[in-house]
PDB file of C-alpha atoms in Angstrom:
ATOM      1  CA  UNK A   1      62.645  62.362 -63.027  1.00 62.00           C
ATOM      2  CA  UNK A   2      59.339  62.338 -61.193  1.00 68.00           C
ATOM      3  CA  UNK A   3      59.439  61.642 -57.436  1.00 67.00           C
ATOM      4  CA  UNK A   4      56.901  58.827 -57.950  1.00 73.00           C
ATOM      5  CA  UNK A   5      59.491  57.036 -60.101  1.00 82.00           C
ATOM      6  CA  UNK A   6      62.107  57.086 -57.341  1.00 91.00           C
ATOM      7  CA  UNK A   7      62.731  54.357 -54.766  1.00 94.00           C
ATOM      8  CA  UNK A   8      62.536  56.047 -51.367  1.00 93.00           C
ATOM      9  CA  UNK A   9      64.300  54.770 -48.234  1.00 92.00           C
ATOM     10  CA  UNK A  10      63.878  56.002 -44.676  1.00 87.00           C
ATOM     11  CA  UNK A  11      67.061  57.173 -43.034  1.00 73.00           C
ATOM     12  CA  UNK A  12      68.458  54.803 -40.404  1.00 74.00           C
ATOM     13  CA  UNK A  13      69.068  57.898 -38.255  1.00 72.00           C
ATOM     14  CA  UNK A  14      65.309  58.519 -38.113  1.00 71.00           C
ATOM     15  CA  UNK A  15      64.772  55.814 -35.507  1.00 68.00           C
ATOM     16  CA  UNK A  16      61.676  53.675 -35.032  1.00 67.00           C
ATOM     17  CA  UNK A  17      59.285  56.379 -33.902  1.00 66.00           C
ATOM     18  CA  UNK A  18      56.717  58.124 -36.050  1.00 65.00           C
ATOM     19  CA  UNK A  19      58.317  61.464 -35.318  1.00 69.00           C
ATOM     20  CA  UNK A  20      60.958  63.207 -37.361  1.00 74.00           C
ATOM     21  CA  UNK A  21      61.747  60.979 -40.333  1.00 86.00           C
ATOM     22  CA  UNK A  22      63.679  61.700 -43.491  1.00 88.00           C
ATOM     23  CA  UNK A  23      63.579  59.685 -46.697  1.00 91.00           C
ATOM     24  CA  UNK A  24      66.174  59.701 -49.458  1.00 92.00           C
ATOM     25  CA  UNK A  25      66.074  58.495 -53.041  1.00 96.00           C
ATOM     26  CA  UNK A  26      69.146  58.045 -55.206  1.00 94.00           C
ATOM     27  CA  UNK A  27      69.413  58.532 -58.930  1.00 90.00           C
ATOM     28  CA  UNK A  28      72.438  58.626 -61.197  1.00 88.00           C
ATOM     29  CA  UNK A  29      73.100  62.339 -60.796  1.00 93.00           C
ATOM     30  CA  UNK A  30      71.026  63.524 -57.839  1.00 96.00           C
ATOM     31  CA  UNK A  31      69.893  62.662 -54.337  1.00 96.00           C
ATOM     32  CA  UNK A  32      66.348  63.595 -53.330  1.00 96.00           C
ATOM     33  CA  UNK A  33      65.433  64.209 -49.686  1.00 94.00           C
ATOM     34  CA  UNK A  34      61.947  64.626 -48.204  1.00 92.00           C
ATOM     35  CA  UNK A  35      60.095  64.725 -44.895  1.00 90.00           C
ATOM     36  CA  UNK A  36      57.879  61.686 -44.313  1.00 87.00           C
ATOM     37  CA  UNK A  37      55.247  63.874 -42.631  1.00 87.00           C
ATOM     38  CA  UNK A  38      55.003  66.147 -45.674  1.00 88.00           C
ATOM     39  CA  UNK A  39      55.655  63.972 -48.714  1.00 87.00           C
ATOM     40  CA  UNK A  40      53.254  65.976 -50.849  1.00 88.00           C
ATOM     41  CA  UNK A  41      55.258  69.146 -50.143  1.00 92.00           C
ATOM     42  CA  UNK A  42      57.969  67.904 -52.487  1.00 90.00           C
ATOM     43  CA  UNK A  43      61.601  67.122 -52.066  1.00 93.00           C
ATOM     44  CA  UNK A  44      64.989  68.759 -52.056  1.00 95.00           C
ATOM     45  CA  UNK A  45      67.253  67.567 -54.871  1.00 95.00           C
ATOM     46  CA  UNK A  46      71.001  68.018 -54.720  1.00 97.00           C
ATOM     47  CA  UNK A  47      73.851  66.798 -56.919  1.00 98.00           C
ATOM     48  CA  UNK A  48      75.126  63.397 -55.792  1.00 95.00           C
ATOM     49  CA  UNK A  49      78.611  64.839 -55.197  1.00 95.00           C
ATOM     50  CA  UNK A  50      77.212  67.516 -52.875  1.00 95.00           C
ATOM     51  CA  UNK A  51      75.219  64.929 -50.918  1.00 92.00           C
ATOM     52  CA  UNK A  52      78.296  62.729 -50.516  1.00 92.00           C
ATOM     53  CA  UNK A  53      80.269  65.708 -49.181  1.00 94.00           C
ATOM     54  CA  UNK A  54      77.448  66.548 -46.739  1.00 90.00           C
ATOM     55  CA  UNK A  55      77.137  62.988 -45.450  1.00 88.00           C
ATOM     56  CA  UNK A  56      80.898  62.602 -45.036  1.00 92.00           C
ATOM     57  CA  UNK A  57      80.884  65.577 -42.649  1.00 87.00           C
ATOM     58  CA  UNK A  58      78.419  63.778 -40.360  1.00 74.00           C
ATOM     59  CA  UNK A  59      79.849  60.234 -40.272  1.00 64.00           C
TER      60      UNK A  59
END
């Protein structure tokens, strides 16, 4: 899947400033993560199960 085909959302933990912001996009099998200041640099894709485990550690 191409990153242009994904629906990106800014993390609620990023706050309202234009500083350090992270966006995520969900697909059936993966979660893509990217930096809003460097969108053209690409994204990190991880299996959805791994992302869920990561997020559950930080709730």
